[in-house]
XYZ file of C-alpha atoms in Angstrom:
411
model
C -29.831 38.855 -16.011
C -30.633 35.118 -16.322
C -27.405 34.616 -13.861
C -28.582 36.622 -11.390
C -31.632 34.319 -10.888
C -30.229 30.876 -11.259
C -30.672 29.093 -8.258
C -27.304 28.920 -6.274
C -27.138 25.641 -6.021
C -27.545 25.027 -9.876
C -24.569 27.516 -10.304
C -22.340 25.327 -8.120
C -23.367 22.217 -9.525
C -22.642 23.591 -13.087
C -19.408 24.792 -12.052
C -18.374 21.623 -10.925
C -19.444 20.181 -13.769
C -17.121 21.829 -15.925
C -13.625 22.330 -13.480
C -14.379 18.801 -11.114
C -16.623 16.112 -13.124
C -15.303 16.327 -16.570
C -11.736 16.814 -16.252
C -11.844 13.473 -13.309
C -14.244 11.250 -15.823
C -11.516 11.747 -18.915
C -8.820 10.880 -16.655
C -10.885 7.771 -14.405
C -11.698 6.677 -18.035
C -8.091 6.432 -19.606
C -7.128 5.176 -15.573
C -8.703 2.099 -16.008
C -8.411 1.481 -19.705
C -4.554 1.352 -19.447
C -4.633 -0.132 -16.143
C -6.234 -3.260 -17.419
C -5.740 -2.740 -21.666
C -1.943 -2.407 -20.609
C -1.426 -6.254 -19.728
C -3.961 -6.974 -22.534
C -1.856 -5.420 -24.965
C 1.025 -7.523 -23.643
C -0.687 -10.535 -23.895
C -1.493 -9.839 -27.181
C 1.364 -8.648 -28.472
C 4.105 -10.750 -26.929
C 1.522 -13.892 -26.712
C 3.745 -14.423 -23.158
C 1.764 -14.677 -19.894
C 5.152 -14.462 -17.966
C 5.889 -11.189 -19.811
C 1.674 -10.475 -19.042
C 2.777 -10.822 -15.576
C 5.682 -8.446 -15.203
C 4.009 -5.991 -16.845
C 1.247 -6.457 -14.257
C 4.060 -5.984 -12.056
C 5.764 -2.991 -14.077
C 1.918 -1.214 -13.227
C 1.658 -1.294 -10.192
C 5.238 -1.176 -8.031
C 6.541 2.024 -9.581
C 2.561 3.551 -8.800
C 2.760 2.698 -5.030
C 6.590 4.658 -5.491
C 5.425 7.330 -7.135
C 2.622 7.666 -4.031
C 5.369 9.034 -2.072
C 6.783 11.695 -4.888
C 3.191 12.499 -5.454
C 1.665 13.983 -2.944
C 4.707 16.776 -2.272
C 4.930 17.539 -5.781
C 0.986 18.434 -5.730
C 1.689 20.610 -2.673
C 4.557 22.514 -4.341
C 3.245 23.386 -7.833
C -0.618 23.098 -7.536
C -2.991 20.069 -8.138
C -4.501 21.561 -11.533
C -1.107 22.224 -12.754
C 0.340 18.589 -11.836
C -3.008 17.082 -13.309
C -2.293 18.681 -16.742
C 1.029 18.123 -16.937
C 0.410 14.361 -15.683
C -2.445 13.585 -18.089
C -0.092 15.242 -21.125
C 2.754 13.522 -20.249
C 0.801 9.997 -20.164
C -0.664 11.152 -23.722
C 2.440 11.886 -25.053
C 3.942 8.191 -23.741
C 0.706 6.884 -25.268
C 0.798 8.591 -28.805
C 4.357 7.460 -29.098
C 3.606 3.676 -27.849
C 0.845 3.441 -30.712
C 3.261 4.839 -33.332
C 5.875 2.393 -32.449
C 3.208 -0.052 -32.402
C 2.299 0.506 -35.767
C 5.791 0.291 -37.103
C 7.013 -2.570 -35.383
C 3.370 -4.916 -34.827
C 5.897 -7.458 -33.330
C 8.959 -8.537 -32.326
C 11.728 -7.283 -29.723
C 10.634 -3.231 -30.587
C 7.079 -4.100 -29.878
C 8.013 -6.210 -26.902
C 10.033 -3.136 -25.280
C 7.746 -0.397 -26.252
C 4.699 -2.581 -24.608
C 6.828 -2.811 -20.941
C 7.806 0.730 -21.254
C 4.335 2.122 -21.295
C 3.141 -0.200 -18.783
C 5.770 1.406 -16.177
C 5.516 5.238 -17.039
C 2.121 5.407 -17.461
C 1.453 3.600 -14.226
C 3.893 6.671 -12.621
C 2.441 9.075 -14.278
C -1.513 7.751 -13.777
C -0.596 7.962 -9.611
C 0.543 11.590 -10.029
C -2.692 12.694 -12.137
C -4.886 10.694 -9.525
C -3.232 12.172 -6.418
C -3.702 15.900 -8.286
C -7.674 14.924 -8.845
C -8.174 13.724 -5.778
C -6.652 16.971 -4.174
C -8.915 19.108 -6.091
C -11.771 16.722 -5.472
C -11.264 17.726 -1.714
C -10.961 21.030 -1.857
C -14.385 21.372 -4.407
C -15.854 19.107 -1.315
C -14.396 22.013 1.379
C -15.939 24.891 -0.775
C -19.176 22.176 -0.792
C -19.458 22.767 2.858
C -22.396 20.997 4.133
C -23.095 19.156 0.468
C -19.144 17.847 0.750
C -20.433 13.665 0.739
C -22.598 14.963 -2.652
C -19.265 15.957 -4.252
C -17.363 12.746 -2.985
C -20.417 10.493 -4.262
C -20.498 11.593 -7.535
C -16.370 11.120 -7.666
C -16.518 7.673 -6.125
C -19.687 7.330 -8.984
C -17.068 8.290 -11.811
C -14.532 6.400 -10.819
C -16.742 3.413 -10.596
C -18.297 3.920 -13.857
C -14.878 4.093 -15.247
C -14.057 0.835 -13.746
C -17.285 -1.350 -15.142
C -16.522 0.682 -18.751
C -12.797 0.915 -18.692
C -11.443 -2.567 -19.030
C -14.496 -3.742 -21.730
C -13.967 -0.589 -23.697
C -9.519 -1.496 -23.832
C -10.730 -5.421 -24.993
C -12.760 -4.860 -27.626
C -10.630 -1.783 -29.726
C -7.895 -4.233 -28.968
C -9.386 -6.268 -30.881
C -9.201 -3.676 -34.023
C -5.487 -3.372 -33.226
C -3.073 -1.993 -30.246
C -2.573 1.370 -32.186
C -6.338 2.102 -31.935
C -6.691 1.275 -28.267
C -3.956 2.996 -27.347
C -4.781 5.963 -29.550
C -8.253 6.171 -27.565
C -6.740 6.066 -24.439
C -4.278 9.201 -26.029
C -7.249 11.229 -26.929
C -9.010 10.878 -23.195
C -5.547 11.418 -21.909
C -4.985 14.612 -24.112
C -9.044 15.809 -22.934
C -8.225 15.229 -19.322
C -5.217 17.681 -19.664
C -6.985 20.131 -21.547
C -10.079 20.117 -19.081
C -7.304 20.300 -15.782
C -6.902 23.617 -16.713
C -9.980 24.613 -15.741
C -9.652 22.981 -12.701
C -9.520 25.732 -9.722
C -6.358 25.870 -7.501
C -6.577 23.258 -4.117
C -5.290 25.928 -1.653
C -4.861 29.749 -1.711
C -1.425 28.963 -2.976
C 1.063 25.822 -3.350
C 3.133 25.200 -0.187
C 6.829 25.061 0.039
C 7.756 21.246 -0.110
C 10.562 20.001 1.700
C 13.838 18.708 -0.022
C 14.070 15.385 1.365
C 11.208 14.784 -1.382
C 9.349 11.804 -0.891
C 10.168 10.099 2.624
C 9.527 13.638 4.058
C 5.556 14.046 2.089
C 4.864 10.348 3.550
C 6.151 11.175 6.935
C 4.013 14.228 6.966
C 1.013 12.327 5.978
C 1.911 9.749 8.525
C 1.996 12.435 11.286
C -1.028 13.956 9.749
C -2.970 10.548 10.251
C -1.455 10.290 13.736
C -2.711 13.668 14.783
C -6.899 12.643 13.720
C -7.936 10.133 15.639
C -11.113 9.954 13.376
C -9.295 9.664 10.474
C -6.849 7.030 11.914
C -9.753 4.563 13.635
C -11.226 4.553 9.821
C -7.933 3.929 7.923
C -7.280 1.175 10.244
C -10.679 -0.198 9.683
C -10.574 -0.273 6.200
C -7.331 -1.509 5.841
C -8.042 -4.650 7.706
C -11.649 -4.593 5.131
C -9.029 -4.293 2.394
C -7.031 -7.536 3.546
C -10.197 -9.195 2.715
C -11.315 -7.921 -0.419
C -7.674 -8.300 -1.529
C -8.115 -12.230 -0.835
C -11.240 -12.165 -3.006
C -9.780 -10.519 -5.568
C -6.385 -12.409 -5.867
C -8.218 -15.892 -4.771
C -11.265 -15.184 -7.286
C -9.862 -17.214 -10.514
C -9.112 -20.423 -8.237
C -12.606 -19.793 -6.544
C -14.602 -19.499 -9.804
C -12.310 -21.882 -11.947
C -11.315 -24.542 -9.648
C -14.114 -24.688 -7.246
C -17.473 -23.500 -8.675
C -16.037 -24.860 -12.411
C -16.619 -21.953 -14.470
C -14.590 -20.037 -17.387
C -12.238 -16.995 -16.624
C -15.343 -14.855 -18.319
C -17.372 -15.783 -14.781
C -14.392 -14.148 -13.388
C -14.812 -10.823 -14.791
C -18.530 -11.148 -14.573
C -17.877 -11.200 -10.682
C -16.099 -7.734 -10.482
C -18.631 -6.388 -13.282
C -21.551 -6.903 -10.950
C -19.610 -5.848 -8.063
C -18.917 -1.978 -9.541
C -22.625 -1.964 -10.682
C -23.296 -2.510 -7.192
C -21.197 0.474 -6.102
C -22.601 2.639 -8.409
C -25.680 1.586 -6.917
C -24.728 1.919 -3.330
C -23.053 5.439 -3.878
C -25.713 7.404 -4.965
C -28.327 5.670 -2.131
C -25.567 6.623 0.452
C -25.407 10.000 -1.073
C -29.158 10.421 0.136
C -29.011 8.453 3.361
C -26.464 10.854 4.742
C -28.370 13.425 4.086
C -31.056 12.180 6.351
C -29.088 10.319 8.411
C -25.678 11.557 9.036
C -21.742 9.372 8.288
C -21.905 7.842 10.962
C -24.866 5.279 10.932
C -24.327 4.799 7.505
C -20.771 4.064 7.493
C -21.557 1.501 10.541
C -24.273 0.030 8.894
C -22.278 -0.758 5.445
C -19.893 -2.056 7.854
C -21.973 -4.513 9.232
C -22.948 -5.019 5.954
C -19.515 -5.884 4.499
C -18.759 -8.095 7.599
C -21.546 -10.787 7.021
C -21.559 -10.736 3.624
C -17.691 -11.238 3.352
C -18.518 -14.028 6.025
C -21.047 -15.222 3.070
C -18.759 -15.299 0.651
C -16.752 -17.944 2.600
C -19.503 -20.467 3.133
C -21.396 -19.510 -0.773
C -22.506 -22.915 -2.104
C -22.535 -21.961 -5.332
C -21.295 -19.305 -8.002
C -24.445 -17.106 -8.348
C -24.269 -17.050 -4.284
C -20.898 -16.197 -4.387
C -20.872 -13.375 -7.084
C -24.268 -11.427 -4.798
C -21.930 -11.713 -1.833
C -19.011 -10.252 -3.707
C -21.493 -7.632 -5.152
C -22.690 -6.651 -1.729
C -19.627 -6.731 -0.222
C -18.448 -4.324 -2.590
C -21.724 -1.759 -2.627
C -20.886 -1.411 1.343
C -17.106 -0.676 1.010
C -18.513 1.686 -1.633
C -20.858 3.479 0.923
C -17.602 3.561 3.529
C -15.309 4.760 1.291
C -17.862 7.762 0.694
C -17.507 8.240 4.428
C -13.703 8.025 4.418
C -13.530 10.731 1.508
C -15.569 12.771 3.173
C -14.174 12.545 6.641
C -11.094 13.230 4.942
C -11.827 16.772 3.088
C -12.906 18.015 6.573
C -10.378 16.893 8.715
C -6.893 16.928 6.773
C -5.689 20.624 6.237
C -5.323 21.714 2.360
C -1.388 22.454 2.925
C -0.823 18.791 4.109
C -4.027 17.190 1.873
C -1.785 15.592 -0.620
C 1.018 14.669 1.664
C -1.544 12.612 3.272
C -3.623 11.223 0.209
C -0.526 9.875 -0.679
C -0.098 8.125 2.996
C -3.453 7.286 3.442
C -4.048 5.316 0.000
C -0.477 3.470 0.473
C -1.510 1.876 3.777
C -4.965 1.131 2.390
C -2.913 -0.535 -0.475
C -0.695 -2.811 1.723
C -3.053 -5.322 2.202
C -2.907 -6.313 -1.449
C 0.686 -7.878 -2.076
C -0.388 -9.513 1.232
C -3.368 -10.944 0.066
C -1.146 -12.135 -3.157
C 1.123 -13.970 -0.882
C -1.409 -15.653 0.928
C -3.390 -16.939 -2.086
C 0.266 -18.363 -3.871
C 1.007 -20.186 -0.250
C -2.636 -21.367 0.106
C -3.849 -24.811 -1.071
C -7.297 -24.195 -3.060
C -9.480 -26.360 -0.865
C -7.973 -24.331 1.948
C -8.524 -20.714 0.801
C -12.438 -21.030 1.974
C -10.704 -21.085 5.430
C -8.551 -18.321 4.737
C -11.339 -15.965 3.772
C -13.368 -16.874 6.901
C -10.543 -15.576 8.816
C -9.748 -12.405 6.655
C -13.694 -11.794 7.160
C -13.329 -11.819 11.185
C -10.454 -9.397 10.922
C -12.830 -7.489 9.289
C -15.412 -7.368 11.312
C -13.547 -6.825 14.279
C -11.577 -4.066 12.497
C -14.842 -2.320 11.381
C -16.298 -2.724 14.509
C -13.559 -1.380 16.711
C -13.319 1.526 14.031
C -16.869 2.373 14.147
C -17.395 1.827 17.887
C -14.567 4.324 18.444
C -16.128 6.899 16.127
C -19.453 6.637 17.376
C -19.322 9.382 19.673
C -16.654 11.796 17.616
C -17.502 15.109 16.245
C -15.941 14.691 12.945
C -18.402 11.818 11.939
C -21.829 13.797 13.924
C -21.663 17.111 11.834
């Protein structure tokens, strides 16, 4: 009886709750705690930055692989199924790292068990976010009209995860490796238990094709090809990305070298910047509601453009880390729009083929911006990131100037 009159919309948000939210903040949580407690626990237990390095390294090439793998796999067997079997797998890694640990605290075991788990569960932490994000889309098609709700409260999760994750893997390192990576097991373990409440993507998985992983990127590629809306916003973004990369892989010179503060400033730079997100998200999440994607993905555009262009000329670090911050909150509010441009327009049979495509090209910019720091003199890289912020405006503003009159961004 008290089902029958519980508002609708407190039904949906309750089952969302329990197959969506959960399952996505256990996994976003142990995401970012081994993405940045991994090359801790290196550091730590190795005391080798070179080895800190690789294992950097060990992260993040075999993830942007396993993007290709990914995205067919969750078409054949089912995005709840691969997110279970994901998240157990990287729990199972996990629980068997911390043993290991425990046994052999140092020395060549400890030094080979710590590179192992940086490389599987960087493979296995692309397939469990390719599965959530597939069955974040299709919760934001049953959404309907409420679809940018459901994408800001994932973007919201994920960022949350981000500010908590990597403070949360520093200080139970500093109780020992076994108990940080015994937390991470436990979230791990929750976020496979929770995927199986997590309702199928499509009405049923898709036949993949054989050729694997070259034929899942090509149909994403195709996919992208064939939505012009979807396209003009990738490329947009991407060009946004080149600059934020910069920032990123420039910040420790910038902060160090040039404004003379510790590493800690460093962190304290990307700490603001999620808070900002989080901040931005959930404003955007009403402002679309009045006002519709498009003027609010063109105005965090803007946005992004002059404060990037800020960042350049900031005279000082506390100038420098607001620009960062609302840099960041706008490419927040964007990548709302891009999430939930993308659960309208890509169709649920091809959805993970083209996840997979989408967040690889969206990634390129980042080895780029990598290069460009190692080649660039420090009292040049002010320079650099003046030009990185034009591309970026002009790449917004040729995005958003295309979409302004598209159907896809005025429903």
């Amino acid at each position: 009886m008290s089902q029958a009159v519980t508002p609708r919309p407190a039904r949906h948000t309750t089952g969302l709750m329990r197959s969506i939210y959960l399952p996505r903040t256990a996994d976003a949580l142990a995401f970012a705690m081994s993405t940045y407690g991994i090359p801790l626990l290196v550091l730590a237990t190795t005391r080798s930055a070179a080895l800190t390095g690789l294992a950097f390294a060990l992260e993040w090439l075999p993830r942007l692989a396993a993007f290709g793998w990914a995205g067919p796999v969750v078409e054949r067997r089912g995005a709840a199924r691969v997110f279970h079997l994901a998240s157990l797998g990287r729990a199972l890694a996990l629980a068997a790292g911390a043993a290991l640990l425990r046994l052999h605290p140092s020395g060549m075991v400890a030094s080979a068990t710590v590179m192992v788990l940086a490389a599987t569960t960087g493979v296995l932490t692309e397939f469990s976010y390719i599965a959530a994000e597939t069955a974040g889309a299709a919760a934001g098609r049953r959404a309907g009209a409420r679809a940018h709700r459901v994408q800001a409260v994932l973007l919201g999760i994920d960022q949350t995860a981000t500010l908590a994750g990597p403070a949360l893997a520093g200080l139970l390192l500093l109780t020992g490796p076994p108990q940080m990576l015994a937390v991470i097991t436990v979230l791990s373990l929750l976020a496979a238990l929770l995927a199986l409440r997590t309702p199928p993507s499509s009405d049923a998985p898709v036949r993949a094709s054989k050729d694997g992983a070259s034929a899942g990127l090509l149909t994403g590629w195709r996919t992208i090809r064939s939505l012009p809306a979807l396209g003009w916003l990738v490329t947009g973004l991407t060009l946004s990305n080149l600059a934020i990369g910069f920032l990123q892989a420039a910040g420790p010179v910038i902060v160090v070298k040039h404004f003379g503060h510790s590493t800690t400033a460093v962190g304290l730079v990307w700490s603001a910047a999620a808070a900002a997100t989080l901040l931005s998200v959930t404003l955007c999440r009403f402002a679309i509601d009045r006002l519709g994607l498009w003027p609010v993905g063109a105005a965090c555009a803007a946005v992004a453009s002059l404060a990037c262009l800020a960042a350049a000329q900031a005279p000082d670090y506390l100038c420098y880390l607001v620009m960062v911050a609302v840099l960041m909150a706008a490419e927040g509010g964007m990548t709302v729009v891009l999430r939930t441009l993308r659960s309208r327009l890509i169709p649920p049979d091809r959805f993970a083929s083209t996840l997979s495509a989408t967040i690889l090209i969206l990634l390129l910019p980042f080895p780029i911006a990598g290069v460009l720091t190692a080649i660039t003199s420090p009292d040049a890289l002010g320079h650099v990131i003046t030009i990185c912020a034009a591309l970026q405006a002009l790449g917004l503003f040729c995005a958003f100037a295309r979409l302004r009159t598209d159907p896809a961004l005025r429903t």
